[in-house]
Amino acid sequence: MKNINYINTVRSFTKSIRQKNILVNLLYGVCFFFILGFTPEDTIRIFLIGDSTMANKPIVDNPEHGWGQMFPDFFNEGVQIFNHAKNGRSTKNFISQGRWNVVFNQLKPGDYVFIQFGHNDAKKDDTLRFALPRPDYKNNLKKFIREARQKQAIPVLLTSITRRDFDKDGRLKATHGEYPEVMKEVAMEENVPLIDMFEKTKNIISQLGDEESKQFYLAGVKQNEFRHWNGKKDDTHFTRVGAIKMASLVAEGIRELKLPLADKLIKQQFPDLIGRGKVVGLDYALNDDRRYKKDSSRIFRHYAWEDSSESGFAHLGNIIDRLGADLDTLQQLPTESFLNRLSIFIVVNPAKHKSDRHSNEYVEAVEKINSWVKKGGILILMDNDGGKSDCTFFTSLAKNFGIEFIRNDFKKKKTSETIAGENLHQHKIFNGVNQLIATNVSTLRISEQYESILENNGKLVMASVNVGEGLVLAISNSWLLNKYTALHQLYSGNGNIKAAKNLFTWLLTDSKLPLNK
């Protein structure tokens, strides 16, 4: 058994960083870091600036990935990556739109700035983006270098990645014109480390040939592999596998340059994609907690993959995505065809749920989920806010597997207090984890045979139940939300991010492939 200590100040800290008063924020921050023994020197920071080949992409039902999106998995703990790359950006409009100023104002001594532009600088028909190789592109690169060094940051140049464009004889065509050579000139003139991604990718894509190289680009995505993919032929942007390959070449370049950053790289050449070919679904059908956008449309604001606020699952989604699994959402009550696409299905007890439907609809939905679990599906039932929600479907679904979430009495406690167990069991979820942060933990009552995973003051708060070929995992609090997993880089003792990765590594490894992807 491992002892776990729980912090009661997390919410007050996260609330403080949203306040406008700088002095208040500073005092909270200093106190927080003092209490936790955190020092900025513990972490190396990397800022990425570039175009769509580097940028983060939406992770739901989407094959496209930028290499910067997968870059974090090439590092051990102690590295923070801030990806400021955006689709359609050149050196010119990255500066003119104020994006460079945003990065510049954050830079500190010892930070790295990885700079990769060229794709969009070459667009002559777009005056907002086009930058002549000489002098415009060259001068813009020198501006990034000069100003990064003003902040005692370390600039690193990366030439553009080749497009996958073969001629009729199967030879890779030259792309990007003078831009890669101009960047090399700048690297020589300014004595800046350079990773020649153009040369690296040109060699690899040429060796693989037209057909085999498709796996790295969106041109290789199969029809109907993703529900909403438009199937466009794209030889510039990457699949997840392609993004990982490109990120691995950047890591290779870091080692070749013998940058101090190389000490933080993982030992293996590629991270493990144990979730490849698997799909994790998240229920949106019951959740009615939305906010209005400026155009009057409504979007989910709680328990959603897209939600990067405290109550969303954006950080969890990124963890799962980088393990190789695809993400999807359930917008209506589940159908057999939808469930058969999934390996794992997450249902959260929503704080605000849709009006109850006819009971027979719930019965049918529960039966379909039950049948899917028996075939080998993994169902995660996650309570929220200490069991305060009274969603009929969630309650019925849990009871179908002999699980009941017992509401706790918070009248004598502030709901912002952190409440969790006294011990971590020796479960694979908690390998390398000393403590978790959770709020408003309800307790479990299970009538079926179960495996205890976590207890709180002697009461069961996390457990699994085997059902046929599948598994039901009951979690009595929302410790996987952004407000807990997002703190892992600020708070050295926060095990939520590690536990989340362990959890889905375990489940994706043990899960059956989708029955009908």
Coordinates of C-alpha atoms in Angstrom, one line a residue, residues 3 8 13 50 80 100 134 183 202 210-211 217 230 254 264 279 285 334 339 349 354 391 404 427 438 463 475 491:
N3 CA 0.3 6.5 1.3
N8 CA -7.1 21.0 -0.1
F13 CA -5.1 28.2 -6.6
G50 CA 5.3 27.2 -37.4
Q80 CA 6.8 21.5 -21.1
W100 CA 5.3 36.0 -32.3
R134 CA 15.4 36.8 -49.9
M183 CA 17.1 28.7 -43.8
K202 CA 12.9 13.7 -48.7
D210 CA 4.7 6.4 -53.8
E211 CA 2.4 3.8 -52.3
Y217 CA 0.0 11.5 -45.1
N230 CA -14.1 14.1 -46.1
I254 CA 18.2 16.9 -31.3
K264 CA 15.3 14.5 -21.7
V279 CA -11.6 3.9 -30.4
A285 CA -26.3 12.2 -25.4
P334 CA -26.5 4.3 -28.3
L339 CA -21.1 0.7 -29.9
N349 CA -23.1 11.4 -14.6
K354 CA -31.3 16.2 -20.7
C391 CA -29.8 11.3 -14.0
E404 CA -24.6 2.1 -6.9
H427 CA -2.9 -1.5 -8.9
A438 CA -10.1 14.6 -6.5
A463 CA -13.6 -0.6 -8.6
I475 CA -15.0 5.8 -10.7
Y491 CA 2.7 20.6 -9.2

